[in-house]
Amino acid sequence: MSDIPRPDPDALLAQLRSDEARALRGKLRIYFGASAGVGKTWAMLSAAQRERAAGRDVLIGVAETHGRSETAALLAGLELLPLREVDHRGRRLAEFDLDAALARRPAVLLVDELAHTNAPGSRHAKRWQDVQELLAAGIEVWSALNVQHLESLNGTVGAITGVRVHETVPDTVLDEADEVVLVDVTPDELAARLAAGKVYLPQQAERAAQNFFRKGNLIALREIALRRTAEHVEDDVRGWRVEQSGAAGRNAKDGQGGELQAWNTSGAILACVGPHEGDAQTVRTAARLAGQLNVRWHAAYVETPRLQRLAAEERDRILAVLKLAEELGAATAVLTGSDVAEQLADEARRLNCATLVLGRPEPATGWRRWWPATPLPLPRALARRAPALDIMEVGRADSSRRLARAPIAATRADDGDHEKAPVHWPGYAWATAASIALTLLCTPLAHVLELSNIVMLFMLGVVGVAMRFGRGPSALAALLNVAAFDYFFVPPRLSFAVSDVQYVLTFAIMLGVGLLVGQLMAGLRFAAGVSTSRERRARSLFELTRELSAALESTQVVALGAAAVQGHFGGQALVLVTDAADQLVLPKSLPEGFDAQVADWAFRHGQPAGLATATLAAQPWHYVPLQAPMRVRGVLALSPAQPRWLLIPEQAQQLDTLARQIAIALERVHYVEVAQQAVVEMESERLRNALLGAISHDVRTPLTALIALAESLQTLPPEVHAEAARAIVAQAHELHALVNNLLDMARLESGLAGGAVNLRRDWQSVEEVVGSAIRAARPALGPTVVQTALEPGLPLVEFDAVLIERVLVNLIENATKYGAPPIVVGARAEPGMLRLTVRDHGPGLPAALLGREQKLFDKFTRGQTESATPGVGLGLAICRAVVSAHGGEIAAANAQGGGAEFTVTLPRREPPETAEEAQP
């Protein structure tokens, strides 16, 4: 019998979570076409009219008719959402009102022109980001998109049409759409529609026909649109097969009765980003290739010491390319090292990437065409280091859009894990001074030392300058030392002429060694900076994790988290947590530039917002939701000292990691509080049940007896009325004692919890208190014998006589109920204390309480769970409360020779002298 394949629990859990998230998220339908004018908006409005006729709530958020009467006629009967007006540079712009759409919450919302760029100051920079928020709110959205607006095809379309398209949409938006409706017409029909004025106005149509709408362009765009739609359909088929293959463990079958197998997709892609202008096309090609192959992909940039000295504009362009890769779905990284090929090969092996996508190197110009390639071109170096990897070169696309620089206005700062080394002019001065000093030092030694030894001294000076000041000053020192050695020491002296040609080799070696040492030291300084930065990141994470592990309150987590983030990024940091109403708790005084509404938006949507994001990027603060495993626990707000750090993948990952650690700590503290509250509630429930059980048993018994005795008085003969009256009095005393115990316990507990326990302390005679306690307990004692063992000459002790008498009465009654006679009450004075004991000669403490004797003094605790002896278990609890109020201790133990013994220890001090003692 073959084993039945069992489904993977993790896969099932992930599938359930995915299905749940999909159920809560709205559906996205995209009307997709090859170009403008194919009828996307017309098709979308026609479908909206059918849905309205079917009774669905349809709302038009944005519908661009472009003056076409046929399209405008389809708006009749459909509800239009008023557009909001935005002032921009003296103009009034009409934009889609996202907040109004969220408040209206229709069943179907039409938002035309998915690639539209919103006016500055809007919540999101792009309309497709508005659509993402609408989908997250559970609203079904219909939109329209042209193929030239897909980001991965931007360079390809630009190369075909010669038109640079600036408004783009990430491919993931189309890939994640629930429905893609292809709206297609032939190029001839589209050209006819253009000529008839059904696409643009006459003047615009004429220009479009001569440029973008040429037949060759339309054919190519139609082919790309058809292929892209086919890829989406293929993804749907693949997703269905993978979903069904997950059910194979439940004996799911395909259409032919065979077992469905999961598709094993592997071989990730690594896109290599460089400092060149066309590397954005490399990223787009890698994203499109990854989508076609259905594999994950990564993008990496290797920063070498040479690239570290790039201008700010070039470094911003690299960051923009990495940001583009993230938007297209890649995991990005910035690597550091002196060998680009080695770093990329190691990264590809680490990520299990089978294909490397490189940008084609720019052809050499001028004299460089005749100079041998040193070092090897990157593709050849990669092929030599990783022969098993597939290497793909991507051509340049000059017609693709230029990536906009990140909207972060900041001073020049650290763009990586280490700061760019500025030009240190004092280093060059020190290099010059070192060369002059060596020359002055060696001049008197010229007749003592050989020239080879003087060369060593000069080389030693170059090494020292390189170690202290780096590459540039060491190169200057090497040049100056060679010149000084030639002029002052090589014959003929005081001349640059050389009598022996072999000195030329000496000069070359001196210069080469100096430059090499400077280069090596620069590389070491670079590596040391990288290691220091990595160590700093790791240390900050370690310290935060260590400190958060000891935090027991949310206020501690907030303080520690804000300090850790501020210590790493500088500037200001705030950790905002939620209250019982699930609202962010804001500080009393908000820092400058902090926007509570943006923080609330990040918390509600679980997405970053503000600085260096696509949502309200003009904000000076960066808001990160504190996403814990169960839910969002708050918001981390950061105004960094160097805003450009947020664009660095490593720094962004560091911030996300810190936020995740803070979120996990907040969730842990929350569940600790929940557990503590649960324990308190359980204890309260236990005490309530015990109290109700005690009252229902021990209060009901004397009440029942009282009622029965009172009723019997009507029928009993007069001669037995006295005996019945005595019984009624006894039951009433028992009920009175029970109620007194409850009231005393409540009063004492309130006093110990912070209220006022009024102790009437006075100097008392221990013998008198013991005697009065025995007399007070006489009704409960009955014929039981009580013996005393009082130490002769007991001093006066300061305590509340009424309460201590109550303690002794309760202990005597407890010995009477659960022990056996005789009962012995003892007292003796010890240095600084008075020790009172009450002992019986019964069976002793229950075996279940041995080692846990203090549990006897808990409220509603009895030695035997089920006992016929009346009582609610408060007598010993009252004893402990009274003794604790006096600053003493009470304990229970089995006595030698049998029985139980309770010991009360009270602090005491020497009594004051009496008048007789004071007389001589």
PDB file of C-alpha atoms in Angstrom, residues 381-524:
ATOM      1  CA  ALA A 381      36.195  38.613 -15.407  1.00  0.00           C
ATOM      2  CA  LEU A 382      32.857  37.130 -14.303  1.00  0.00           C
ATOM      3  CA  ALA A 383      33.152  34.290 -16.787  1.00  0.00           C
ATOM      4  CA  ARG A 384      36.580  33.483 -15.409  1.00  0.00           C
ATOM      5  CA  ARG A 385      35.474  33.578 -11.764  1.00  0.00           C
ATOM      6  CA  ALA A 386      32.098  31.879 -12.224  1.00  0.00           C
ATOM      7  CA  PRO A 387      32.140  29.763 -15.375  1.00  0.00           C
ATOM      8  CA  ALA A 388      28.862  28.016 -14.470  1.00  0.00           C
ATOM      9  CA  LEU A 389      26.814  31.251 -14.515  1.00  0.00           C
ATOM     10  CA  ASP A 390      24.901  32.485 -17.543  1.00  0.00           C
ATOM     11  CA  ILE A 391      25.885  36.057 -18.363  1.00  0.00           C
ATOM     12  CA  MET A 392      23.549  38.284 -20.372  1.00  0.00           C
ATOM     13  CA  GLU A 393      24.474  41.696 -21.725  1.00  0.00           C
ATOM     14  CA  VAL A 394      21.728  44.267 -22.154  1.00  0.00           C
ATOM     15  CA  GLY A 395      21.876  46.821 -24.922  1.00  0.00           C
ATOM     16  CA  ARG A 396      21.488  50.511 -24.292  1.00  0.00           C
ATOM     17  CA  ALA A 397      18.146  52.278 -24.682  1.00  0.00           C
ATOM     18  CA  ASP A 398      18.730  55.961 -25.242  1.00  0.00           C
ATOM     19  CA  SER A 399      15.000  56.702 -25.565  1.00  0.00           C
ATOM     20  CA  SER A 400      14.001  55.472 -22.109  1.00  0.00           C
ATOM     21  CA  ARG A 401      12.955  57.944 -19.503  1.00  0.00           C
ATOM     22  CA  ARG A 402      15.535  59.408 -17.168  1.00  0.00           C
ATOM     23  CA  LEU A 403      15.034  58.436 -13.567  1.00  0.00           C
ATOM     24  CA  ALA A 404      14.122  61.319 -11.314  1.00  0.00           C
ATOM     25  CA  ARG A 405      16.361  62.003  -8.367  1.00  0.00           C
ATOM     26  CA  ALA A 406      14.927  61.219  -4.985  1.00  0.00           C
ATOM     27  CA  PRO A 407      13.090  64.254  -3.533  1.00  0.00           C
ATOM     28  CA  ILE A 408      15.339  64.572  -0.548  1.00  0.00           C
ATOM     29  CA  ALA A 409      16.940  67.934   0.080  1.00  0.00           C
ATOM     30  CA  ALA A 410      19.915  67.242   2.265  1.00  0.00           C
ATOM     31  CA  THR A 411      23.524  68.145   2.619  1.00  0.00           C
ATOM     32  CA  ARG A 412      26.182  65.908   1.156  1.00  0.00           C
ATOM     33  CA  ALA A 413      26.344  62.879   3.404  1.00  0.00           C
ATOM     34  CA  ASP A 414      27.276  59.283   3.755  1.00  0.00           C
ATOM     35  CA  ASP A 415      25.592  57.371   0.946  1.00  0.00           C
ATOM     36  CA  GLY A 416      26.840  54.016   2.007  1.00  0.00           C
ATOM     37  CA  ASP A 417      28.182  52.255   4.957  1.00  0.00           C
ATOM     38  CA  HIS A 418      31.108  54.616   5.137  1.00  0.00           C
ATOM     39  CA  GLU A 419      31.704  58.266   4.456  1.00  0.00           C
ATOM     40  CA  LYS A 420      33.223  59.536   1.279  1.00  0.00           C
ATOM     41  CA  ALA A 421      36.714  60.681   2.098  1.00  0.00           C
ATOM     42  CA  PRO A 422      37.023  64.439   1.509  1.00  0.00           C
ATOM     43  CA  VAL A 423      40.145  66.094   0.207  1.00  0.00           C
ATOM     44  CA  HIS A 424      42.392  66.593   3.230  1.00  0.00           C
ATOM     45  CA  TRP A 425      44.750  69.385   2.226  1.00  0.00           C
ATOM     46  CA  PRO A 426      46.653  69.128   5.532  1.00  0.00           C
ATOM     47  CA  GLY A 427      47.623  65.600   4.470  1.00  0.00           C
ATOM     48  CA  TYR A 428      49.351  66.925   1.394  1.00  0.00           C
ATOM     49  CA  ALA A 429      51.085  69.541   3.535  1.00  0.00           C
ATOM     50  CA  TRP A 430      52.290  66.834   5.909  1.00  0.00           C
ATOM     51  CA  ALA A 431      53.509  64.776   2.936  1.00  0.00           C
ATOM     52  CA  THR A 432      55.543  67.762   1.710  1.00  0.00           C
ATOM     53  CA  ALA A 433      56.871  68.409   5.210  1.00  0.00           C
ATOM     54  CA  ALA A 434      57.826  64.732   5.610  1.00  0.00           C
ATOM     55  CA  SER A 435      59.760  64.791   2.345  1.00  0.00           C
ATOM     56  CA  ILE A 436      61.615  67.956   3.374  1.00  0.00           C
ATOM     57  CA  ALA A 437      62.377  66.509   6.821  1.00  0.00           C
ATOM     58  CA  LEU A 438      63.749  63.270   5.333  1.00  0.00           C
ATOM     59  CA  THR A 439      65.901  65.271   2.940  1.00  0.00           C
ATOM     60  CA  LEU A 440      67.331  67.366   5.796  1.00  0.00           C
ATOM     61  CA  LEU A 441      67.882  64.241   7.888  1.00  0.00           C
ATOM     62  CA  CYS A 442      69.659  62.317   5.146  1.00  0.00           C
ATOM     63  CA  THR A 443      71.837  65.174   3.894  1.00  0.00           C
ATOM     64  CA  PRO A 444      74.401  64.914   6.720  1.00  0.00           C
ATOM     65  CA  LEU A 445      74.339  61.124   6.336  1.00  0.00           C
ATOM     66  CA  ALA A 446      75.081  61.149   2.628  1.00  0.00           C
ATOM     67  CA  HIS A 447      78.804  60.482   3.259  1.00  0.00           C
ATOM     68  CA  VAL A 448      78.066  57.814   5.891  1.00  0.00           C
ATOM     69  CA  LEU A 449      75.288  55.717   4.384  1.00  0.00           C
ATOM     70  CA  GLU A 450      75.057  54.028   1.034  1.00  0.00           C
ATOM     71  CA  LEU A 451      72.523  55.398  -1.405  1.00  0.00           C
ATOM     72  CA  SER A 452      70.513  52.166  -1.118  1.00  0.00           C
ATOM     73  CA  ASN A 453      70.025  52.832   2.590  1.00  0.00           C
ATOM     74  CA  ILE A 454      68.923  56.407   1.885  1.00  0.00           C
ATOM     75  CA  VAL A 455      66.407  54.987  -0.605  1.00  0.00           C
ATOM     76  CA  MET A 456      65.010  52.794   2.186  1.00  0.00           C
ATOM     77  CA  LEU A 457      64.580  55.828   4.431  1.00  0.00           C
ATOM     78  CA  PHE A 458      62.666  57.670   1.733  1.00  0.00           C
ATOM     79  CA  MET A 459      60.461  54.630   1.120  1.00  0.00           C
ATOM     80  CA  LEU A 460      59.839  54.358   4.863  1.00  0.00           C
ATOM     81  CA  GLY A 461      58.607  57.938   4.807  1.00  0.00           C
ATOM     82  CA  VAL A 462      56.166  57.104   1.990  1.00  0.00           C
ATOM     83  CA  VAL A 463      54.817  54.163   4.006  1.00  0.00           C
ATOM     84  CA  GLY A 464      54.306  56.374   7.051  1.00  0.00           C
ATOM     85  CA  VAL A 465      52.463  59.039   5.048  1.00  0.00           C
ATOM     86  CA  ALA A 466      50.286  56.355   3.404  1.00  0.00           C
ATOM     87  CA  MET A 467      49.349  54.855   6.765  1.00  0.00           C
ATOM     88  CA  ARG A 468      48.367  58.200   8.208  1.00  0.00           C
ATOM     89  CA  PHE A 469      46.904  60.183   5.297  1.00  0.00           C
ATOM     90  CA  GLY A 470      45.964  57.726   2.532  1.00  0.00           C
ATOM     91  CA  ARG A 471      46.408  57.463  -1.208  1.00  0.00           C
ATOM     92  CA  GLY A 472      46.748  61.057  -2.421  1.00  0.00           C
ATOM     93  CA  PRO A 473      49.322  62.328   0.099  1.00  0.00           C
ATOM     94  CA  SER A 474      51.348  59.104  -0.242  1.00  0.00           C
ATOM     95  CA  ALA A 475      51.508  59.569  -4.043  1.00  0.00           C
ATOM     96  CA  LEU A 476      52.700  63.133  -3.553  1.00  0.00           C
ATOM     97  CA  ALA A 477      55.273  61.958  -1.002  1.00  0.00           C
ATOM     98  CA  ALA A 478      56.540  59.316  -3.457  1.00  0.00           C
ATOM     99  CA  LEU A 479      57.003  61.924  -6.208  1.00  0.00           C
ATOM    100  CA  LEU A 480      58.715  64.407  -3.878  1.00  0.00           C
ATOM    101  CA  ASN A 481      61.006  61.734  -2.434  1.00  0.00           C
ATOM    102  CA  VAL A 482      62.084  60.561  -5.886  1.00  0.00           C
ATOM    103  CA  ALA A 483      62.780  64.152  -6.922  1.00  0.00           C
ATOM    104  CA  ALA A 484      64.661  64.924  -3.668  1.00  0.00           C
ATOM    105  CA  PHE A 485      66.720  61.731  -3.916  1.00  0.00           C
ATOM    106  CA  ASP A 486      67.664  62.516  -7.520  1.00  0.00           C
ATOM    107  CA  TYR A 487      68.495  66.170  -6.873  1.00  0.00           C
ATOM    108  CA  PHE A 488      70.313  65.967  -3.544  1.00  0.00           C
ATOM    109  CA  PHE A 489      71.927  62.527  -3.455  1.00  0.00           C
ATOM    110  CA  VAL A 490      72.385  61.035  -6.921  1.00  0.00           C
ATOM    111  CA  PRO A 491      75.586  62.241  -8.583  1.00  0.00           C
ATOM    112  CA  PRO A 492      75.924  64.766  -9.980  1.00  0.00           C
ATOM    113  CA  ARG A 493      74.319  66.292  -6.893  1.00  0.00           C
ATOM    114  CA  LEU A 494      72.146  69.412  -6.952  1.00  0.00           C
ATOM    115  CA  SER A 495      71.065  68.444 -10.445  1.00  0.00           C
ATOM    116  CA  PHE A 496      68.391  66.253 -11.996  1.00  0.00           C
ATOM    117  CA  ALA A 497      70.950  64.832 -14.378  1.00  0.00           C
ATOM    118  CA  VAL A 498      71.839  61.145 -13.856  1.00  0.00           C
ATOM    119  CA  SER A 499      75.377  59.871 -14.335  1.00  0.00           C
ATOM    120  CA  ASP A 500      74.346  56.214 -14.208  1.00  0.00           C
ATOM    121  CA  VAL A 501      71.331  54.985 -16.151  1.00  0.00           C
ATOM    122  CA  GLN A 502      70.668  52.339 -13.487  1.00  0.00           C
ATOM    123  CA  TYR A 503      69.371  55.094 -11.195  1.00  0.00           C
ATOM    124  CA  VAL A 504      66.416  55.460 -13.540  1.00  0.00           C
ATOM    125  CA  LEU A 505      65.342  51.954 -12.497  1.00  0.00           C
ATOM    126  CA  THR A 506      65.808  52.981  -8.870  1.00  0.00           C
ATOM    127  CA  PHE A 507      63.562  56.004  -9.411  1.00  0.00           C
ATOM    128  CA  ALA A 508      60.904  53.856 -11.085  1.00  0.00           C
ATOM    129  CA  ILE A 509      60.960  51.305  -8.267  1.00  0.00           C
ATOM    130  CA  MET A 510      60.758  54.033  -5.620  1.00  0.00           C
ATOM    131  CA  LEU A 511      57.819  55.649  -7.365  1.00  0.00           C
ATOM    132  CA  GLY A 512      56.071  52.337  -8.075  1.00  0.00           C
ATOM    133  CA  VAL A 513      56.495  51.085  -4.507  1.00  0.00           C
ATOM    134  CA  GLY A 514      55.238  54.392  -3.123  1.00  0.00           C
ATOM    135  CA  LEU A 515      52.145  54.380  -5.333  1.00  0.00           C
ATOM    136  CA  LEU A 516      51.499  50.698  -4.596  1.00  0.00           C
ATOM    137  CA  VAL A 517      51.783  51.212  -0.859  1.00  0.00           C
ATOM    138  CA  GLY A 518      49.397  54.163  -1.073  1.00  0.00           C
ATOM    139  CA  GLN A 519      46.904  52.105  -3.046  1.00  0.00           C
ATOM    140  CA  LEU A 520      47.099  49.212  -0.608  1.00  0.00           C
ATOM    141  CA  MET A 521      46.670  51.487   2.371  1.00  0.00           C
ATOM    142  CA  ALA A 522      43.678  53.150   0.718  1.00  0.00           C
ATOM    143  CA  GLY A 523      42.144  49.721   0.182  1.00  0.00           C
ATOM    144  CA  LEU A 524      42.785  48.804   3.810  1.00  0.00           C
TER     145      LEU A 524
END
